[in-house]
Amino acid sequence: MNLADFFIIAGGFLLILLFIVIVIYLSFLFVFDKNQKRHSILRNYPLLGRIRYFLENIGPEFRQYWFNGDNEGKPFSRDDYEHIVKSAKYKRNVVGFGSKRDFDEEGFFIRNDMFPKLNEELKFDRDVKVLTKRYLLLNDPLFTQRKEKLEDEESAAYLLHEDDAVVIGPNTKYPFVLKGLIGMSAMSYGALGPNAITALSEGLGIAKGTWMNTGEGGLSPYHLKGEADIIMQIGPAMFGVRDKNGNIDWDELKRKSEIPQVKAFEIKLAQGAKTRGGHIDAEKVNPEIAEIRKVEPYKSIDSPNRFVQFGDVPSMVEFIEEIRNHTGIPVGMKIVVGGTDSIEDLAKYMKETGKGPDFITVDGGEGGTGASYQELIDSVGLPIKSALPIVHNTLQKYGVRDRVKIIASGKLFTPDRIAVALAMGADLVNIARAFMITVGCIQTLQCHSNACPVGVATTDPELQDALVIDEKKHRVANYLITLRKGLFRAAAAAGLDSPVHFEPKHIMFKDEKGVVIPLEKIMEKL
């Protein structure tokens, strides 16, 4: 028997053996499915029911990539996602042929001026340059990986002119001066892994003139890796500035305030996706996270849904005043607006006492989170375009609007969305999930599981290896710079030399019948 005959016989034997193994395995599954008591479909349709469950499990991925239209996916559509990725990767947000927006639907539009501003008429800091790396697409074949070239790219940072700089807490000992209108919203170390936080920190530092919010998980060394300014958030659990009993540690608070990058504190009352406290399982509280949060390692920790230190507006304001006096830096608060009178008591108290926060972060109900509950994420808290005018109008009503800056957040990830928010009363804008996308997020919706497949929302060391900091940090910077440039471009179209001048009169609302209403009229009704 020659070698060829041997391989033929051996191959045939292996095929028969494989067939027998498959038959035995399927027979076992048939019997098992028929007798198990958990799934009705499997009892009536053994094996076939397994195909049903398999198709159900892969359904989200199929819908995301094949069946959802470009504007259908949630929380971010394919168009939304690609817009962010292309801005970050290629430092471009140019599209061809025409808009995919449904112009028959109601929505906001920027009111263009008959005589827009020329580029040389725009008022921004032309001296500050930024050096990043971007991809140049060489070829995009169908069946093989696209060919790209990574190249150095120098551009203007598109920071505000010093005359237009936004100053938070001008009467504090150490005011927070900002020349960029866009920063990173609260994202804690623990919710995001060290690679993700580091890439974001270094990328924002490259872009200059911006800030990152630590989230309520405390100030980690990864937030400090880059050169971005820091807003340190303090939640009800006092993570990062607490003593053993969970009370505020004033000495630790003072030490945090003396870190040069820490420019302000933010008291978190709520966030749009979860007006509640948080929980972290014991196995996730490793020694490093425990040290950062000032808790015991490997013990479950809970954050209550409100501060025990105060329960009304006067006591809350006194708490804010005490932090400001103790540290010398601005102190703000993060809220979710629930109704037209949500901050009435606060604004009234600010007028009567002359006290109050230096800034208010208004988080819309459409904002994101690592984990929440359906009833909270869908139905508690107004979306940002309803909440912003309420806050702005209420502060104006009591004559205290000029004392406090408003930071808006809630899917404000494109220049036109930001322009509308600025016109509605925002002074600054926070972005979270879009920055997650710049460092690799593909919207698998696994943020709560610690099993993020791209290493963003996980502290798993092996999964984090997928996120290369030295590459992703440039995408963060590119996206932010592209946003700023687009915002100036939108301002120019409206006849403004800077986006800081957007007002309600620059925005129009069109309803589904084509009737146009100025934003000024809408805001008067809120």
XYZ file of C-alpha atoms in Angstrom:
526
model
C 0.000 0.000 0.000
C 1.477 3.297 -1.070
C 1.367 6.553 0.868
C -1.547 7.948 -1.148
C -3.728 4.934 -0.398
C -2.836 5.190 3.279
C -3.973 8.845 3.446
C -7.194 8.013 1.593
C -8.028 5.191 4.013
C -6.998 7.278 7.039
C -9.022 10.221 5.817
C -12.059 8.053 5.271
C -11.705 6.563 8.737
C -11.456 10.024 10.308
C -14.570 11.193 8.438
C -16.523 8.162 9.667
C -15.257 8.742 13.196
C -16.194 12.407 13.001
C -19.666 11.487 11.726
C -20.169 9.042 14.597
C -19.034 11.657 17.153
C -21.427 14.228 15.708
C -24.337 11.764 15.738
C -23.612 10.816 19.360
C -23.303 14.476 20.397
C -26.536 15.473 18.648
C -28.332 12.484 20.151
C -27.145 13.539 23.600
C -28.367 17.102 22.999
C -31.710 15.799 21.732
C -32.289 13.743 24.855
C -31.025 16.513 27.131
C -33.193 19.178 25.488
C -36.264 16.960 25.550
C -35.972 16.362 29.287
C -34.748 19.727 30.579
C -37.361 21.895 32.324
C -36.184 25.477 31.703
C -36.980 26.139 28.034
C -40.338 25.235 26.490
C -39.045 25.570 22.930
C -36.241 23.090 23.523
C -38.634 20.528 25.025
C -40.909 20.682 21.985
C -38.239 21.266 19.346
C -34.924 19.738 20.472
C -31.875 20.864 18.471
C -33.976 23.173 16.260
C -34.644 25.343 19.284
C -30.880 25.736 19.746
C -30.648 27.279 16.299
C -33.322 29.740 17.368
C -31.354 30.778 20.470
C -28.139 31.046 18.441
C -29.779 33.383 15.931
C -31.256 35.410 18.786
C -27.831 35.838 20.383
C -26.134 37.073 17.224
C -29.105 39.252 16.264
C -27.750 42.537 17.711
C -24.518 42.219 15.723
C -26.369 41.354 12.501
C -28.754 44.269 12.930
C -25.909 46.675 13.685
C -23.846 45.795 10.632
C -26.359 44.506 8.066
C -29.993 45.290 8.704
C -30.235 48.632 10.523
C -30.327 51.642 8.237
C -27.589 54.249 8.504
C -29.728 56.378 10.817
C -31.598 53.681 12.769
C -29.185 52.230 15.334
C -29.329 53.189 19.007
C -27.818 54.727 21.089
C -25.658 55.873 18.155
C -26.565 55.175 14.548
C -24.071 53.912 12.007
C -23.773 57.424 10.594
C -23.193 58.872 14.070
C -20.540 56.267 14.816
C -18.725 56.658 11.493
C -18.754 60.440 11.800
C -16.894 60.189 15.109
C -14.470 57.506 13.915
C -13.570 59.305 10.691
C -13.007 62.597 12.499
C -10.736 60.831 14.978
C -8.872 58.617 12.537
C -8.535 60.827 9.480
C -9.048 64.254 11.066
C -11.724 64.923 8.477
C -15.504 65.093 8.581
C -16.230 65.748 4.907
C -19.179 63.921 3.283
C -20.201 63.679 -0.352
C -23.297 63.948 -2.546
C -25.793 65.135 0.037
C -27.245 64.925 3.518
C -28.887 61.755 4.866
C -31.002 63.775 7.254
C -34.773 63.431 6.839
C -35.737 67.051 6.211
C -39.438 66.238 6.550
C -38.921 65.475 10.259
C -38.988 68.231 12.857
C -35.666 69.554 14.097
C -33.350 72.468 14.767
C -31.429 74.361 12.081
C -28.678 76.946 12.330
C -29.810 80.237 10.859
C -27.260 81.134 8.191
C -26.338 84.726 7.528
C -26.457 86.270 4.076
C -22.898 87.468 4.612
C -20.995 84.775 6.511
C -17.649 85.451 8.147
C -14.509 84.815 6.148
C -11.863 82.586 7.678
C -9.601 85.543 8.312
C -12.452 87.254 10.177
C -12.859 84.412 12.653
C -11.608 85.217 16.122
C -9.553 82.354 17.543
C -6.041 81.807 18.843
C -4.033 81.346 15.649
C -0.704 80.933 17.429
C -1.313 77.657 19.246
C -0.517 74.667 17.030
C -1.091 70.982 17.676
C 0.951 68.081 16.309
C -0.914 64.784 16.047
C -0.883 61.696 13.849
C -3.656 60.878 11.400
C -4.322 58.150 8.878
C -4.210 58.779 5.144
C -6.380 56.294 3.247
C -4.482 54.882 0.252
C -6.766 52.058 -0.860
C -10.007 50.520 0.433
C -10.440 47.109 -1.283
C -13.485 44.915 -0.690
C -11.910 41.664 0.492
C -8.631 42.721 2.075
C -7.705 45.189 4.797
C -7.608 48.802 3.701
C -4.220 50.333 3.067
C -3.502 53.356 5.226
C -0.535 55.507 6.033
C -0.012 57.082 9.452
C 1.429 60.557 9.070
C 2.219 63.572 11.223
C -0.321 66.371 11.043
C 0.123 69.914 12.369
C -2.841 72.231 12.628
C -4.256 75.077 14.632
C -5.766 74.018 17.948
C -8.824 76.203 17.272
C -8.835 77.559 20.793
C -10.826 80.622 21.737
C -9.229 84.028 21.558
C -8.155 85.187 25.008
C -10.889 87.857 24.891
C -13.511 85.089 24.666
C -12.034 82.716 27.253
C -14.619 81.213 29.611
C -13.849 81.866 33.272
C -15.376 79.618 35.924
C -15.355 81.069 39.425
C -13.884 84.493 38.634
C -14.166 85.491 42.301
C -12.460 82.409 43.684
C -8.824 82.358 44.730
C -7.909 80.224 41.705
C -10.373 80.814 38.818
C -10.601 78.163 36.096
C -9.869 79.764 32.703
C -10.831 77.795 29.582
C -10.026 78.492 25.940
C -11.848 75.432 24.655
C -15.614 74.964 24.819
C -15.560 71.150 24.769
C -14.321 68.745 27.441
C -14.659 65.151 28.584
C -17.656 64.270 30.692
C -17.431 62.224 33.872
C -15.931 58.747 33.326
C -14.463 56.951 36.314
C -11.443 54.725 36.515
C -13.003 51.363 37.199
C -15.836 51.955 34.748
C -13.112 52.527 32.142
C -9.784 50.748 32.275
C -6.392 52.391 32.826
C -5.457 52.196 29.135
C -8.634 54.004 28.113
C -8.302 56.709 30.774
C -4.622 57.204 29.920
C -5.288 57.489 26.174
C -8.046 60.027 26.847
C -5.871 62.020 29.236
C -2.898 62.154 26.879
C -5.078 62.886 23.845
C -6.861 65.759 25.549
C -3.491 67.041 26.686
C -2.241 67.028 23.101
C -5.297 69.013 21.957
C -4.763 71.634 24.704
C -7.305 73.983 26.262
C -9.673 71.317 27.539
C -10.577 69.329 30.649
C -11.559 65.862 31.755
C -13.999 65.005 34.520
C -12.886 62.164 36.787
C -16.345 60.763 37.458
C -17.345 59.876 41.009
C -14.743 57.091 41.233
C -12.036 59.488 42.366
C -8.892 60.960 40.866
C -6.670 58.203 39.479
C -3.033 58.502 38.322
C -4.295 57.693 34.823
C -6.379 60.879 34.723
C -3.156 62.772 35.402
C -1.044 61.055 32.712
C -1.655 63.786 30.156
C -1.714 67.555 30.525
C -5.465 68.092 30.497
C -7.070 70.128 33.258
C -9.139 68.149 35.742
C -12.609 68.638 37.192
C -12.723 66.219 40.111
C -16.195 64.906 40.728
C -17.404 64.100 44.239
C -20.367 61.758 44.530
C -22.470 60.867 47.569
C -19.992 58.130 48.573
C -17.161 60.700 48.693
C -14.815 58.378 46.795
C -11.279 59.747 46.822
C -11.890 62.294 49.594
C -13.497 60.154 52.314
C -12.459 58.868 55.690
C -13.039 55.336 57.005
C -16.626 56.157 57.939
C -17.525 57.595 54.542
C -17.467 61.221 55.672
C -15.539 63.875 53.787
C -11.848 64.029 54.659
C -11.078 67.741 54.521
C -7.321 67.215 54.612
C -7.478 64.829 51.652
C -9.747 67.256 49.800
C -7.164 69.985 50.342
C -4.375 67.729 49.060
C -6.350 66.963 45.913
C -7.008 70.662 45.301
C -3.269 71.394 45.441
C -2.527 69.100 42.486
C -1.800 71.606 39.677
C -4.070 69.901 37.131
C -7.105 69.919 39.456
C -8.961 73.104 38.572
C -12.443 72.550 40.045
C -14.663 70.214 42.042
C -18.080 69.022 40.932
C -20.735 67.776 43.375
C -22.691 65.036 41.610
C -26.375 65.054 42.508
C -27.383 62.885 39.544
C -26.623 61.938 35.957
C -29.044 61.634 33.078
C -28.869 57.875 32.697
C -29.194 57.046 36.372
C -30.581 59.298 39.074
C -29.443 56.788 41.656
C -26.406 55.540 43.507
C -23.966 52.928 42.283
C -22.707 49.485 43.292
C -19.366 47.763 42.713
C -18.913 44.065 43.378
C -16.171 43.022 45.784
C -14.049 41.251 43.156
C -13.742 44.473 41.151
C -12.424 46.442 44.125
C -8.760 45.583 43.664
C -6.105 47.245 45.858
C -5.443 50.018 43.333
C -9.115 50.978 42.965
C -9.537 50.706 46.737
C -6.655 53.134 47.310
C -7.991 55.622 44.764
C -11.501 55.521 46.206
C -10.340 55.324 49.832
C -12.220 52.117 50.588
C -11.258 48.619 51.713
C -10.125 46.235 48.961
C -12.260 43.268 47.918
C -15.347 44.524 49.706
C -18.493 45.547 47.857
C -19.096 49.282 47.891
C -22.277 51.233 47.348
C -22.856 54.861 46.523
C -26.169 56.216 47.847
C -28.489 58.097 45.529
C -28.059 61.351 47.450
C -25.699 63.046 49.846
C -26.301 62.504 53.543
C -24.496 65.776 54.237
C -27.389 67.856 52.938
C -31.049 67.454 52.098
C -32.199 70.862 50.904
C -30.928 73.847 48.932
C -29.552 75.908 51.853
C -27.534 73.023 53.312
C -26.296 72.028 49.844
C -25.122 75.550 49.068
C -23.386 75.763 52.442
C -21.595 72.498 51.636
C -20.455 73.955 48.307
C -19.320 77.164 50.014
C -17.350 75.182 52.584
C -15.493 73.229 49.882
C -14.738 76.418 47.958
C -13.468 78.252 51.046
C -11.357 75.272 52.081
C -9.696 74.763 48.696
C -9.823 78.120 46.901
C -10.917 76.571 43.597
C -14.339 76.705 41.866
C -17.066 74.279 42.891
C -20.015 73.260 40.764
C -22.830 70.739 40.769
C -24.169 68.168 38.331
C -27.931 67.833 38.010
C -30.682 66.235 35.979
C -33.655 68.498 35.287
C -36.987 66.856 35.995
C -39.418 69.735 35.501
C -39.833 73.435 34.789
C -39.346 74.331 38.457
C -36.391 72.006 39.161
C -33.900 74.748 40.045
C -36.373 77.441 41.122
C -35.440 77.116 44.804
C -31.712 77.151 44.003
C -31.916 80.271 41.835
C -34.032 82.048 44.450
C -31.607 81.145 47.218
C -28.652 82.322 45.118
C -30.325 85.685 44.651
C -31.179 86.063 48.328
C -27.787 85.046 49.743
C -25.249 85.832 47.037
C -24.000 82.264 47.412
C -24.158 79.275 45.102
C -22.222 77.056 42.696
C -19.704 78.412 40.219
C -21.056 76.138 37.488
C -23.963 73.787 36.891
C -23.528 70.713 34.724
C -26.873 69.865 33.136
C -26.972 66.226 32.076
C -29.708 65.200 29.683
C -31.693 62.003 30.048
C -30.149 60.717 26.808
C -26.710 60.600 28.438
C -24.790 57.364 28.833
C -23.625 55.217 31.721
C -21.677 52.087 32.490
C -24.752 50.454 34.020
C -28.269 51.502 34.921
C -31.880 50.295 34.942
C -34.362 50.536 32.074
C -36.921 52.610 33.964
C -34.246 55.171 34.907
C -32.307 55.273 31.652
C -35.468 55.649 29.525
C -37.921 57.705 31.547
C -36.348 59.657 34.423
C -34.969 63.106 33.597
C -35.582 65.475 30.701
C -33.427 65.405 27.546
C -30.855 68.142 27.164
C -32.768 70.310 24.669
C -35.633 70.609 27.158
C -33.463 70.882 30.256
C -31.037 73.570 29.077
C -33.581 76.341 28.416
C -35.239 75.654 31.782
C -31.961 76.138 33.667
C -30.911 79.165 31.620
C -34.305 80.879 31.888
C -34.663 80.223 35.611
C -31.239 81.655 36.395
C -32.024 84.686 34.252
C -35.388 85.131 35.947
C -33.686 85.574 39.317
C -30.821 87.674 37.954
C -28.032 85.218 38.785
C -27.234 83.844 35.315
C -24.011 85.866 35.053
C -22.666 84.296 38.279
C -22.762 80.683 37.112
C -21.553 78.847 34.019
C -23.656 76.092 32.457
C -22.036 72.914 31.124
C -24.322 70.817 28.917
C -24.064 67.091 28.219
C -26.202 64.554 26.383
C -25.147 63.255 22.937
C -23.640 66.604 21.877
C -21.044 64.964 19.658
C -21.178 67.066 16.457
C -20.538 70.794 15.848
C -24.163 71.534 14.922
C -25.503 69.851 18.077
C -23.027 71.844 20.149
C -24.031 75.073 18.395
C -27.693 74.480 19.292
C -26.744 73.773 22.925
C -24.703 76.990 23.114
C -27.635 78.938 21.697
C -29.913 77.386 24.329
C -27.765 78.748 27.121
C -24.788 76.441 27.567
C -21.384 78.017 28.117
C -19.476 74.746 27.753
C -20.148 71.206 26.572
C -19.243 67.778 27.994
C -18.830 64.663 25.828
C -18.348 61.075 27.050
C -19.389 58.236 24.732
C -18.002 59.879 21.600
C -14.605 60.027 23.306
C -15.029 56.334 24.164
C -15.552 55.653 20.464
C -12.315 57.482 19.620
C -10.357 55.020 21.764
C -11.999 51.972 20.239
C -15.570 51.481 21.531
C -17.696 49.563 19.000
C -21.012 49.740 20.916
C -21.245 46.125 22.032
C -23.231 47.436 25.041
C -21.133 45.366 27.444
C -19.980 48.273 29.642
C -21.604 46.758 32.740
C -20.019 43.319 32.313
C -16.275 44.084 32.550
C -16.017 42.091 29.302
C -15.596 44.947 26.800
C -14.011 43.204 23.778
C -11.954 46.243 22.755
C -10.503 47.010 26.180
C -12.280 50.321 26.826
C -14.879 49.686 29.551
C -12.987 46.974 31.394
C -10.202 46.543 33.900
C -9.393 43.028 32.636
C -5.621 43.089 31.866
C -5.889 40.791 28.847
C -8.779 42.647 27.231
C -7.033 45.973 27.791
C -4.112 44.897 25.618
C -6.310 45.610 22.601
C -6.174 49.341 23.361
C -2.850 50.820 22.259
C -2.427 54.137 24.040
C 0.164 55.648 21.694
C -2.206 55.210 18.748
C -5.566 56.017 20.328
C -4.403 59.207 22.046
C -3.993 60.862 18.646
C -7.536 59.899 17.691
C -8.821 61.643 20.824
C -6.942 64.818 19.916
C -7.983 64.679 16.253
C -11.654 64.320 17.109
C -11.602 67.251 19.521
C -9.741 69.518 17.104
C -12.126 68.575 14.281
C -15.070 69.407 16.544
C -13.636 72.809 17.390
C -12.912 73.582 13.752
C -16.432 72.548 12.764
C -17.891 74.712 15.512
C -16.047 77.764 14.185
C -17.244 76.826 10.686
C -20.848 76.740 11.905
C -20.357 80.087 13.643
C -18.989 81.612 10.429
C -22.052 80.398 8.517
C -24.246 82.170 11.091
C -22.282 85.396 10.644
C -20.425 85.049 13.967
C -16.687 85.388 14.512
C -16.736 82.908 17.412
C -19.097 80.169 18.650
C -19.290 81.872 22.063
C -21.731 84.303 20.448
C -24.422 81.766 19.553
C -27.794 82.970 20.857
C -31.389 81.747 20.496
C -31.874 84.060 17.535
C -29.338 82.035 15.549
C -31.382 78.812 15.717
C -34.666 77.970 14.017
C -37.006 75.042 14.709
C -38.986 73.441 11.892
C -41.921 71.193 12.728
C -43.122 68.186 10.705
C -45.480 70.442 8.694
C -42.702 72.798 7.634
C -43.714 75.606 9.996
C -40.645 77.499 11.259
C -40.390 78.834 14.811
C -37.423 80.854 16.153
C -35.737 79.280 19.170
C -36.362 82.562 20.999
C -40.112 81.895 20.905
C -39.686 78.326 22.133
C -37.491 79.360 25.041
C -40.037 81.948 26.134
C -42.528 79.118 26.735
C -40.177 77.045 28.902
